[in-house]
XYZ file of C-alpha atoms in Angstrom:
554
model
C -17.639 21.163 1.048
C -14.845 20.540 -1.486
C -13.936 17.089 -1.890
C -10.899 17.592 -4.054
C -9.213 20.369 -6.593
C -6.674 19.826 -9.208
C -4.370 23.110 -10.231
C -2.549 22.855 -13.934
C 1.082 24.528 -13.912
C 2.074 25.634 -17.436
C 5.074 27.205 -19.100
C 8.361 26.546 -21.128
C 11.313 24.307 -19.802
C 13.422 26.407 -17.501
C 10.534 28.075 -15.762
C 10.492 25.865 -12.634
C 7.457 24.522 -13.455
C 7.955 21.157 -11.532
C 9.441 22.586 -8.432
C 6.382 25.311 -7.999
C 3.769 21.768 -8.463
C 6.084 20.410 -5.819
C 5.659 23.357 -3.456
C 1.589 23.443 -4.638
C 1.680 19.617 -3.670
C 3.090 20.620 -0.388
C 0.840 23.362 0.130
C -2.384 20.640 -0.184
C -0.317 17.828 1.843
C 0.365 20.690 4.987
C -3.402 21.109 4.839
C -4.305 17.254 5.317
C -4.589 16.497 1.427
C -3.993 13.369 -0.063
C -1.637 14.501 -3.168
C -0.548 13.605 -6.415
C 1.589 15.417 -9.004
C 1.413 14.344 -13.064
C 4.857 15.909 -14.743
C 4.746 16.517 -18.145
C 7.680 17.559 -19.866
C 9.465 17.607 -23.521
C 13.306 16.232 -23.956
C 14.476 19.838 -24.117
C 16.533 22.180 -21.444
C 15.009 25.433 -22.634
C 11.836 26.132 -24.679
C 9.134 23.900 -25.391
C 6.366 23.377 -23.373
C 5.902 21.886 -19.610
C 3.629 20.983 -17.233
C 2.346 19.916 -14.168
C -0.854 18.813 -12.935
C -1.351 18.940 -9.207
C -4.643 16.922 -7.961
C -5.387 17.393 -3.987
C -8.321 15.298 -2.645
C -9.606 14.718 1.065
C -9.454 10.868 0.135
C -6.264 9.024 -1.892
C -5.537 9.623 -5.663
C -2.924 8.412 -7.089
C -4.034 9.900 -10.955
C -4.495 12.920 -12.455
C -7.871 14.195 -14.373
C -8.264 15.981 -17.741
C -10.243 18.788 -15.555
C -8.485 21.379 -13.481
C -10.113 24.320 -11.577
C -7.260 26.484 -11.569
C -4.800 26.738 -14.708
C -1.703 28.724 -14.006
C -0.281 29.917 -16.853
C 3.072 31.321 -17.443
C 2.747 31.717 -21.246
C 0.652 32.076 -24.036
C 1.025 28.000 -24.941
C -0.476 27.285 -21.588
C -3.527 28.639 -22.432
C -4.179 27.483 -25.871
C -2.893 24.218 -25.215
C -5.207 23.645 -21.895
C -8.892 25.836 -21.916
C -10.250 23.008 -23.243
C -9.486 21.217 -19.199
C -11.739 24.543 -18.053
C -15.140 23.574 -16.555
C -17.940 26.324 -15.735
C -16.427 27.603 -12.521
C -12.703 27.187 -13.442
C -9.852 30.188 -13.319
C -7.309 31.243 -15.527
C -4.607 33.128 -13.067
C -2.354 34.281 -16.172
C 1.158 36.420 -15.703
C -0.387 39.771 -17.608
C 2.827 41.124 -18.948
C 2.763 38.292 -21.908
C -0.392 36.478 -21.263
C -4.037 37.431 -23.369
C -6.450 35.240 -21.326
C -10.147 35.883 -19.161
C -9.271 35.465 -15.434
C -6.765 36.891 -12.813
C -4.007 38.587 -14.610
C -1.173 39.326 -12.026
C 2.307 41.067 -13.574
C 4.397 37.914 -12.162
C 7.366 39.140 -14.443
C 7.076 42.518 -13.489
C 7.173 42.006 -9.893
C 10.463 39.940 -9.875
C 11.616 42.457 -12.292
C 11.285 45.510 -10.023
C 13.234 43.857 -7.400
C 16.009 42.819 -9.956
C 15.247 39.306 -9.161
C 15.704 36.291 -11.622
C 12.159 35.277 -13.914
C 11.905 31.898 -12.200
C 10.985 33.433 -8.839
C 7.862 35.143 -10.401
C 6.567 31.803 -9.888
C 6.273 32.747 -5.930
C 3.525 34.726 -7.053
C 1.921 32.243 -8.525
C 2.061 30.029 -5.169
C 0.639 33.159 -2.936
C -1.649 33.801 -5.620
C -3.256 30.605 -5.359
C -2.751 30.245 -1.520
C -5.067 33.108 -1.151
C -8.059 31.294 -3.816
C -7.490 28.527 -1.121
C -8.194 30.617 1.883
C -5.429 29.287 3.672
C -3.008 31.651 6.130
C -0.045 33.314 4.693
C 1.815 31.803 7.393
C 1.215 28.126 6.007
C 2.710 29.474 2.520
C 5.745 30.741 4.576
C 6.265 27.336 6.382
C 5.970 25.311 2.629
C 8.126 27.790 1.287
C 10.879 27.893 3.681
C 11.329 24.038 3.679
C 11.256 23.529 0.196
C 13.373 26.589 -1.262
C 17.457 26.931 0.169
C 18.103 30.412 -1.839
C 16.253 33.602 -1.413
C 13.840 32.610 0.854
C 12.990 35.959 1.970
C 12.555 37.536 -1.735
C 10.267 34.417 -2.894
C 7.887 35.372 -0.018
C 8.105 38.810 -0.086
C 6.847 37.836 -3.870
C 4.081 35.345 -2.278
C 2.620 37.824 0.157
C 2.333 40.266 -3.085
C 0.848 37.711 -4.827
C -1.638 36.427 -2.127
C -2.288 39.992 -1.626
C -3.455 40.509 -5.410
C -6.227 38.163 -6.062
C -9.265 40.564 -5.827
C -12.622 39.118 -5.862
C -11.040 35.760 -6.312
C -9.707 35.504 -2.501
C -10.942 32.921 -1.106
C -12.914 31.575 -4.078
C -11.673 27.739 -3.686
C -11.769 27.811 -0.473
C -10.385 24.356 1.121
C -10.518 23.460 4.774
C -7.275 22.674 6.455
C -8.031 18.999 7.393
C -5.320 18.664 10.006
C -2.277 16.594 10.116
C -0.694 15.664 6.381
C -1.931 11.826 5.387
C 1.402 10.585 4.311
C 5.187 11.736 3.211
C 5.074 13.335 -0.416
C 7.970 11.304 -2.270
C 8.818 10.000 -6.055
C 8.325 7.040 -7.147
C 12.023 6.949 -7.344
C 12.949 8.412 -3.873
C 10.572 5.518 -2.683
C 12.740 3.009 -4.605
C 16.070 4.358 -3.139
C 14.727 4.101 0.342
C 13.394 0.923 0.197
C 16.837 -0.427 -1.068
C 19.345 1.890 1.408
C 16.612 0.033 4.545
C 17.437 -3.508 2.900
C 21.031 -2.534 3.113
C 22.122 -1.096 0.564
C 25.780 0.052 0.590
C 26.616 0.731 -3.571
C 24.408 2.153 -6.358
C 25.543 2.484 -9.450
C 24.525 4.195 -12.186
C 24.684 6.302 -16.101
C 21.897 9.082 -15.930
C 19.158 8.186 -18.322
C 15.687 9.516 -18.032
C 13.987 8.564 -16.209
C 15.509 6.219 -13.760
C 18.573 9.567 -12.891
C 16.558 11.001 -9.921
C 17.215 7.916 -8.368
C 21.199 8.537 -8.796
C 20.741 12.198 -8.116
C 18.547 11.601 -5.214
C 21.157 8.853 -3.404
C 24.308 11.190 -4.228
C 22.626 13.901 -2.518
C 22.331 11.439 0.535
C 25.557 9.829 0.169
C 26.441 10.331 3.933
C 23.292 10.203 5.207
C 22.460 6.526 4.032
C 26.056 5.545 4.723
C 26.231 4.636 1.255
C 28.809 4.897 -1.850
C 27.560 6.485 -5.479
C 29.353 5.721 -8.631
C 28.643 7.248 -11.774
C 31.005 5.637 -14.361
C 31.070 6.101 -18.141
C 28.431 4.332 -19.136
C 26.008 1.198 -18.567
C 28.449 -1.740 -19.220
C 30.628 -0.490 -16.541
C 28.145 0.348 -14.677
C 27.126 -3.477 -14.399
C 30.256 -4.792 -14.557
C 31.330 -2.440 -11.305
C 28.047 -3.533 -9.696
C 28.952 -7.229 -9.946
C 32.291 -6.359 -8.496
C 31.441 -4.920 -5.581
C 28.649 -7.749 -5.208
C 31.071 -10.266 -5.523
C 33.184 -8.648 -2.697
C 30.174 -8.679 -0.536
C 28.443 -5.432 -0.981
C 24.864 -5.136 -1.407
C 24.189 -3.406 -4.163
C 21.920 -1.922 -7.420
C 21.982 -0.452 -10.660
C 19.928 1.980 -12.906
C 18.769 2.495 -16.057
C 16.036 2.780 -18.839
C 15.648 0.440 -21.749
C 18.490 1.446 -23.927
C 20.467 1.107 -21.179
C 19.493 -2.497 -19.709
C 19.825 -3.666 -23.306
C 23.887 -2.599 -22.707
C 23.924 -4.668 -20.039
C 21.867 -7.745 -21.308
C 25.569 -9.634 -21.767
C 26.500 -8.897 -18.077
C 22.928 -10.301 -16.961
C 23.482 -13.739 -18.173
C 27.176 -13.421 -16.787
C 24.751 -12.837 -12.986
C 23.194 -16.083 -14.033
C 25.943 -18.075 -14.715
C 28.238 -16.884 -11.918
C 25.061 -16.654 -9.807
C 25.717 -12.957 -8.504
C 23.183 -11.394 -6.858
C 22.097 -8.017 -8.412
C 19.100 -5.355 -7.995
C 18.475 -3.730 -11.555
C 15.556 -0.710 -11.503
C 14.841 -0.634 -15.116
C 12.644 2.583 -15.601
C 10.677 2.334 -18.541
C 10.074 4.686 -21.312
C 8.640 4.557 -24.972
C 10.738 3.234 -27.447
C 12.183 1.523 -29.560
C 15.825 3.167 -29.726
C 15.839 6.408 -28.123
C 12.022 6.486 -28.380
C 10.132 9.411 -26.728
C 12.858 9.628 -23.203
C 10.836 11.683 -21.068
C 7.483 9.943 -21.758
C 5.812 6.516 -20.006
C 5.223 3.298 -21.434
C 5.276 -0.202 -20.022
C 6.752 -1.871 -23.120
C 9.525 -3.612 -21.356
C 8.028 -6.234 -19.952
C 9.004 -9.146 -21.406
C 12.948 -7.486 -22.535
C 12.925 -7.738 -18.144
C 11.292 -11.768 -18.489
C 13.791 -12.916 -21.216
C 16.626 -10.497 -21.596
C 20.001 -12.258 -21.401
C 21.022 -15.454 -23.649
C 20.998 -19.171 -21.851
C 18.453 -20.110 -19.300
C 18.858 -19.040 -15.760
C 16.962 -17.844 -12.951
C 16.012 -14.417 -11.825
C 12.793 -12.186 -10.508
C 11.076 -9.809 -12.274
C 8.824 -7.027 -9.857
C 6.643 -4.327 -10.568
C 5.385 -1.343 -7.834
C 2.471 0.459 -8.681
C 2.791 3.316 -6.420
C 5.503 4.961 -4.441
C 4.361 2.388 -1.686
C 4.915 -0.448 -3.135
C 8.334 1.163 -4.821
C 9.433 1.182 -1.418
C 8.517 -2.591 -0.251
C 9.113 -4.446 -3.287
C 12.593 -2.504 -3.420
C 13.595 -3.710 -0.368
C 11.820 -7.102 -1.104
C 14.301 -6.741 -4.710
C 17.018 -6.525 -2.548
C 16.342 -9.517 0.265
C 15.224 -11.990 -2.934
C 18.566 -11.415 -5.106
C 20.951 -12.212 -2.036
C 18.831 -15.083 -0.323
C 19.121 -16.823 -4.183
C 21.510 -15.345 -5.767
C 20.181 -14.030 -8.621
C 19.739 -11.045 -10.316
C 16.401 -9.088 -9.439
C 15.137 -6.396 -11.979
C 12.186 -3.633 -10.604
C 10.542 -2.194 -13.651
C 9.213 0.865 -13.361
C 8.444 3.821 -15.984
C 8.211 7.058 -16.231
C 5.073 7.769 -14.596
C 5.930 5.722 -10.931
C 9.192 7.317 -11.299
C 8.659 10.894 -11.496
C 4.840 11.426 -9.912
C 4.562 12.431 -6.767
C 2.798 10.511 -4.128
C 1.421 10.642 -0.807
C 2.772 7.105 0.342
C 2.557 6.168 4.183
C 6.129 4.340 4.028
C 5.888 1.812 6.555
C 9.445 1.373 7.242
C 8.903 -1.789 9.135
C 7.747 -3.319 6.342
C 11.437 -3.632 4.777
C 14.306 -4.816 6.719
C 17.886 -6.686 6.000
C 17.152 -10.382 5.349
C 20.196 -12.953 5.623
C 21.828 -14.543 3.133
C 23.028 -17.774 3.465
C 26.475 -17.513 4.230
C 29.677 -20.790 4.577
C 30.222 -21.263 8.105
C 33.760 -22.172 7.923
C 34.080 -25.518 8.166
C 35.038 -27.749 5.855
C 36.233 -27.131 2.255
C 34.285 -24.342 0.567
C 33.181 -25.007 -2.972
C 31.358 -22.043 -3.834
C 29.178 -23.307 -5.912
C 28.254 -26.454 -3.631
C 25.456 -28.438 -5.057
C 22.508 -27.932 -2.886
C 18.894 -29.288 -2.585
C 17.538 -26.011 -3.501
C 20.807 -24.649 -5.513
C 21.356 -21.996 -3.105
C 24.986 -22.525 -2.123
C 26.694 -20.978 1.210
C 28.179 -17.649 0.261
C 31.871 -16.828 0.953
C 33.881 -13.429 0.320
C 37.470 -12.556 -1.219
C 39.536 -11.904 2.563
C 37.519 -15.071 4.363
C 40.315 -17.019 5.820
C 40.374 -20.312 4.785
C 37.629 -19.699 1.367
C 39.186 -19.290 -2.299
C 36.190 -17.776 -3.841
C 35.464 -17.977 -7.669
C 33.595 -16.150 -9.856
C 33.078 -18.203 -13.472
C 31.254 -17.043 -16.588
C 31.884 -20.379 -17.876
C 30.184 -23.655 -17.310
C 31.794 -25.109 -13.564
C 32.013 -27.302 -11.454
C 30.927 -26.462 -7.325
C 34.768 -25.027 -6.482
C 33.916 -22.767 -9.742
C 36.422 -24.068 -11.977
C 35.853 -24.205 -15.854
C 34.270 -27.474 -17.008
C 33.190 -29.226 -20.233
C 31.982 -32.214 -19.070
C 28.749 -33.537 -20.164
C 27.712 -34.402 -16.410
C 28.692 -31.451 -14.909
C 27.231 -29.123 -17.465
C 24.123 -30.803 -16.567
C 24.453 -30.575 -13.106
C 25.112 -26.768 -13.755
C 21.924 -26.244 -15.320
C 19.547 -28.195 -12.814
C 21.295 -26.692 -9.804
C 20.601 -23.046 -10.943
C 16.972 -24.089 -12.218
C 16.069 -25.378 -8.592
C 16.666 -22.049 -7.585
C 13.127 -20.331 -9.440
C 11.164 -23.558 -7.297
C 13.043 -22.364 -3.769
C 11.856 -18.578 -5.099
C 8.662 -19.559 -5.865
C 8.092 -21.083 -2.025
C 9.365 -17.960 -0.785
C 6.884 -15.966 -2.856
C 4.161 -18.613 -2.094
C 4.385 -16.290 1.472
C 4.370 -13.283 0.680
C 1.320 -10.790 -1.139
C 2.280 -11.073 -5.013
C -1.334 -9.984 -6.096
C -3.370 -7.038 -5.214
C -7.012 -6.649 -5.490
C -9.651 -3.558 -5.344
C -12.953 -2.871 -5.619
C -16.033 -5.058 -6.215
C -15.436 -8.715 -5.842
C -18.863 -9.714 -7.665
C -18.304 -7.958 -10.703
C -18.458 -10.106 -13.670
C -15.464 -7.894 -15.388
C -12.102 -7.861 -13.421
C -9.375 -5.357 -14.592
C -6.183 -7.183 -14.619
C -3.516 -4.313 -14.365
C 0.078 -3.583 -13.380
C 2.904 -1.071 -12.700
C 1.755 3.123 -12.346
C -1.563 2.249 -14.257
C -2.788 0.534 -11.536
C -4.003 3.847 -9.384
C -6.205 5.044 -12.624
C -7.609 2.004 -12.548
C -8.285 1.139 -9.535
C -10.007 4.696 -8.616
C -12.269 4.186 -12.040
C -12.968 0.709 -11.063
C -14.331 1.708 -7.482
C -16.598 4.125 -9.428
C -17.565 1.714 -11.854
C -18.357 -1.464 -9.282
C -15.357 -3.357 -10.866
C -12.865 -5.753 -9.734
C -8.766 -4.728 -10.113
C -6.675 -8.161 -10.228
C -2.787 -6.479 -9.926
C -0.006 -8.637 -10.000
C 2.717 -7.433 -8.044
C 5.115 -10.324 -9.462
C 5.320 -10.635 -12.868
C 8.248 -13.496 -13.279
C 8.015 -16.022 -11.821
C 3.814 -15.180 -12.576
C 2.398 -15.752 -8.867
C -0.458 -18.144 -11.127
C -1.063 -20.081 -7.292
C -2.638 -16.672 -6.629
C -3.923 -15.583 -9.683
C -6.215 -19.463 -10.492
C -8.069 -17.844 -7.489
C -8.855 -14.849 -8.750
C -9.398 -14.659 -12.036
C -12.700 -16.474 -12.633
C -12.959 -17.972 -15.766
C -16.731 -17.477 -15.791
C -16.010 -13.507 -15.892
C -14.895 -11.046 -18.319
C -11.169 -10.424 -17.988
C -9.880 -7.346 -19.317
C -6.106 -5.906 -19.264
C -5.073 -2.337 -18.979
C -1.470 -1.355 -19.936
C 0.220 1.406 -21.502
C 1.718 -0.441 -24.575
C 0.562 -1.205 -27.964
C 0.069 -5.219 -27.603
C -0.814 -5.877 -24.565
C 2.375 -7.679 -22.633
C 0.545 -8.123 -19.422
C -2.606 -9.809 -21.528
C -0.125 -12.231 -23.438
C 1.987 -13.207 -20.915
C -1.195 -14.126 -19.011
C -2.632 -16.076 -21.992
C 0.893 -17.744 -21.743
C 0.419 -18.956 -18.598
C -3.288 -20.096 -19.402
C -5.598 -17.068 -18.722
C -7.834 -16.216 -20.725
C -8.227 -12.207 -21.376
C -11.281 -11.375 -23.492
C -10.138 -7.584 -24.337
C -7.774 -4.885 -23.756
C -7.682 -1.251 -23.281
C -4.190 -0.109 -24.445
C -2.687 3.491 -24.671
C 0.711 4.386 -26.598
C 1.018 7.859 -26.854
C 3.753 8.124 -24.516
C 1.256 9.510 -21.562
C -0.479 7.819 -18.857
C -4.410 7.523 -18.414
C -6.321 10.309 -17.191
C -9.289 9.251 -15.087
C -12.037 10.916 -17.188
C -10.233 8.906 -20.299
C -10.164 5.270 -19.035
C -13.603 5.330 -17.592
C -14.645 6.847 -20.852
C -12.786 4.030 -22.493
C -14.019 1.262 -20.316
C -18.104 2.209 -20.816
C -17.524 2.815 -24.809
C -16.058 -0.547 -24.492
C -18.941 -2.472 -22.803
C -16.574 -3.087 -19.313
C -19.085 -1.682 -17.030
C-alpha cells in the first residue's frame, strides 16, 4: 500500500508550471489525499527556472521532501538541476522533443503542435500522463480538469487522454487507491487569509501588488461581488494606508497588504493608528531582504520590524498562522482584536504560508463578526473618553448628535490638540491600558500550539510556515513542538507552562539570528540552540531532521 507520493514539476517561467501542480494537487485531493504544493520560482516573467513540488499523503503534510517519485520535466534544466531527488524506483516522464533523460519520453510539444495549439497546453499531457502511473480513471482527470481550466477545455483533454494513453509499461506503476471523499478544501495560504477577514466583515482591502502578499489582492478583486466587498489598488503603499485609515475612520472594516519594503512605507502611518487609535488589519508577507532582497523567496526576518515598527509607544497585536488554517482564524481573530481595541493588528506571514497550497478543513464557525464598542447616544461624545481599560465608545462621521475627531497629535478625550503636561500623560496611560484589556482577551483564547511528545527533554519552539516541517519531523523524532500563535503581546501566561526549564529548548526559524529565540530570551526563556536557514527556501523534511540529529536534538 502507498502511504504517500510526491511528483516534481519543472520548467522555465511561462510554462504553467504552478497551475499544472495545482491541477496535480487536485488530482491527489479528488482521490482522498491530504495535499501540499511547494512553489518555487525566480523574479523573472520568462526564462529561468521553476518549480513545483506536489507531495500527496493518506495522512496530513503540510511540507515538502527533497525525494520525489515522479519528476516531470519540461526542459533540459529540470533534469540536471533535480536527479539528484531520484530514489531507486523513481521516473523521469521527460517531453522527448528537447529533453535527453532515462524514463518515459512523451513528444508533449509535438502533440500541442499538431493541433496548432499554444506550448503551455502540452502540459495536459503531462497531467494524463501521470494520471495513468496513478491508475486512476480518465474520467477523474476530466472532472479536475474541467473545474480548474475556463479555456479549451476540450483540447487540454483531448491532450490528457493522449497522454494517459502513452505511458507504456509505466501504466499503472504508482498505483494509488482512491481513498474516497477529499480531506479538506485545497486553498493558499493567502486565499485562507482573505476569507478569514471577508467572514469577520470585511468590507475594504487595500492594497500595491508586491510579492508575495498580491494573490491576496488578486484573489479578493476576483471576488469583489461575491464577498460584497470593495478593492482598491492605489499608487502605492502610503496611500494605500492612508486610504485604509480613511475608510476605517468612516466605519468600514478594513485591511491592507504588503511585504517588507512596503510596511516600512507605511511605518509613519502606523504610529498615526496609534495615536489616533484607528483600528487597522495589516498582512505583512514576508520575504528575504534587506531592500529588495530575494522577492519571490521565504524568510521570517520581519519579526521584530512587525513588534517595534512605528516611532512613540503605543499599542497593537502582532499574529502569526502557520498553516492555511490558522491563516483563516487568526485573520478573522486580526480583524475582531483591531476593532474591539482599536488598534492596529499586523498578520505576518511569508512567502511560504502565502503561496503553498494546503489542504485546510476551514471551519467557518470558527470566525465570526465580533462587536465593537460603539457610543450609545447619550450624552456628549468625546471620542476619545477616558476609560478604565482605554477602549473608548466608537462614533462615525453622519451620527447625529457625534463630532468625531481624528488627531495625530497629542489630545485631549473630544480629540482636540493638547500640550499640556497632564493631558499628555493621560494620553499615554489611556492607550497603554489598552495592551492589559488585550492581554485578558488573549488570556481566553489558544495563543500556543503544541505537538508531539510531551516527555521529551528537547521541545522545538517554532512559528509561522515552519511550523508543519517541524512538527511532522518532531512526531518522527519523539519531540515536543511549543508554537506560539501570538507573538506581541508574547502569550508568556502560556508559554511559563510549557517550556520547562529543566529541558532543552531549541528554536527553528528561517532567519539568520534567530528572532523567535531572542525575543524569547527577552521575555526570560532560556533557548539553548538554534537551527536557522537563510537561503531564501523553506525546510525540506529530510533536511531538518538531518539537521536536528547532527545537532544532538533527538
Amino acid at each position: 500500500m502507498v502511504e504517500e507520493l510526491s511528483v516534481l514539476i519543472g520548467g522555465q517561467a511561462g510554462d504553467g508550471i504552478r497551475q499544472t501542480g495545482v491541477i496535480i494537487a487536485n488530482l491527489f485531493n479528488k482521490m482522498g489525499y491530504w495535499t501540499f504544493v511547494y512553489d518555487d520560482y525566480q523574479s523573472l516573467i520568462r526564462g529561468g527556472h521553476n518549480f513545483a513540488i506536489v507531495r500527496a499523503s493518506r495522512r496530513k503534510v503540510q511540507a515538502h521532501r527533497d525525494r520525489v517519485e515522479i519528476l516531470v520535466a519540461l526542459n533540459q534544466e529540470s533534469v540536471e538541476k533535480h536527479s539528484w531527488r531520484l530514489g531507486e524506483r523513481s521516473l523521469v516522464v521527460f517531453d522527448s522533443g528537447s529533453v535527453k533523460a532515462e524514463g518515459l519520453g512523451i513528444p508533449m510539444a509535438e502533440m500541442a503542435k499538431r493541433r496548432g495549439l499554444p506550448l503551455i497546453m502540452r502540459n495536459s499531457v503531462a497531467v494524463g500522463a501521470l494520471a495513468s502511473m496513478l491508475g486512476v480513471e480518465f474520467s477523474l482527470v476530466e472532472s479536475v480538469v474541467r473545474r480548474a481550466i475556463s479555456r479549451n477545455v476540450e483540447e487540454n483533454l483531448e491532450l490528457a487522454r493522449e497522454g494517459y494513453a502513452s505511458t507504456g509499461k509505466y501504466a499503472g506503476m504508482f498505483k494509488l487507491d482512491v481513498l474516497g471523499s477529499p480531506p479538506g478544501y485545497l486553498v493558499t495560504g493567502n486565499e485562507a487569509l482573505s476569507l478569514g477577514a471577508v467572514k469577520a466583515g470585511m468590507k475594504l482591502y487595500v492594497a500595491y501588488p508586491m510579492t508575495p502578499s498580491s494573490s491576496i489582492l488578486h484573489y479578493l478583486a476576483a471576488n469583489e461581488d461575491k464577498f460584497g466587498i470593495v478593492v482598491i489598488h492605489p499608487e502605492n503603499e502610503i496611500a494605500v494606508i492612508g486610504i485604509a485609515e480613511g475608510a476605517a475612520y468612516a466605519g468600514a472594516r478594513v485591511a491592507v497588504g504588503t511585504s517588507g519594503g512596503g510596511f516600512a512605507l507605511m511605518v509613519e502611518h502606523l504610529s498615526l493608528a496609534g495615536q489616533a487609535e484607528i483600528p487597522v488589519v495589516i498582512f505583512l508577507a514576508q520575504r528575504p531582504g534587506p531592500a529588495t532582497g530575494v522577492p519571490t523567496y521565504t524568510e521570517q526576518g520581519d519579526l521584530f520590524f512587525a513588534i517595534f515598527a512605528g516611532h512613540g509607544e503605543f499599542p497593537r497585536v502582532v499574529l502569526a498562522p502557520g498553516d492555511a488554517d490558522e491563516a483563516f482564524q487568526l485573520s478573522g481573530e486580526a480583524m475582531n482584536l483591531a476593532w474591539k481595541f482599536q488598534v492596529p493588528v499586523i498578520v505576518l506571514s511569508d512567502k511560504h504560508l502565502s503561496e503553498s497550497v494546503y489542504t485546510a478543513i476551514v471551519d467557518e464557525g470558527s470566525v465570526k463578526v465580533e462587536q465593537e464598542k460603539l457610543w450609545d447616544g447619550t450624552g456628549e461624545y468625546k471620542r476619545y473618553l477616558f476609560t478604565e481599560d482605554g477602549v473608548s465608545p466608537l462614533a462615525f462621521p453622519g451620527t447625529p448628535g457625534a463630532i468625531v475627531k481624528a488627531n495625530s497629535y497629542e489630545h485631549d478625550e473630544y480629540g482636540l490638540t493638547t500640550e499640556d503636561p497632564v493631558l499628555v500623560a493621560r494620553g499615554h496611560e489611556k492607550r497603554l491600558r489598552k495592551m492589559k484589556a488585550i492581554e485578558s482577551e488573549l488570556r481566553e483564547k489558544p495563543c500556543v500550539k503544541t505537538y508531539g511528545n510531551e516527555g521529551s527533554e528537547t521541545v522545538l519552539v517554532t512559528w509561522g510556515s515552519t511550523k508543519g516541517v517541524v512538527v511532522e519531523v518532531a512526531e518522527r523524532l519523539g519531540l515536543y513542538v511549543v508554537q506560539p500563535l501570538c507573538l506581541y503581546p508574547l502569550p508568556t501566561w502560556e508559554l511559563k507552562k510549557l517550556i520547562d526549564p529543566g529541558r532543552r529548548i531549541v528554536s527553528v526559524e528561517v532567519n539568520s539570528t534567530g528572532q523567535l529565540a531572542t525575543w524569547l530570551s527577552y521575555n526570560g526563556f532560556r533557548v539553548d540552540g538554534r537551527i536557522l536557514k537563510y537561503n531564501g527556501r523553506p525546510f525540506s523534511v529530510e533536511e531538518l531532521e538531518e539537521r536536528l540529529l547532527r545537532g544532538g536534538a533527538a
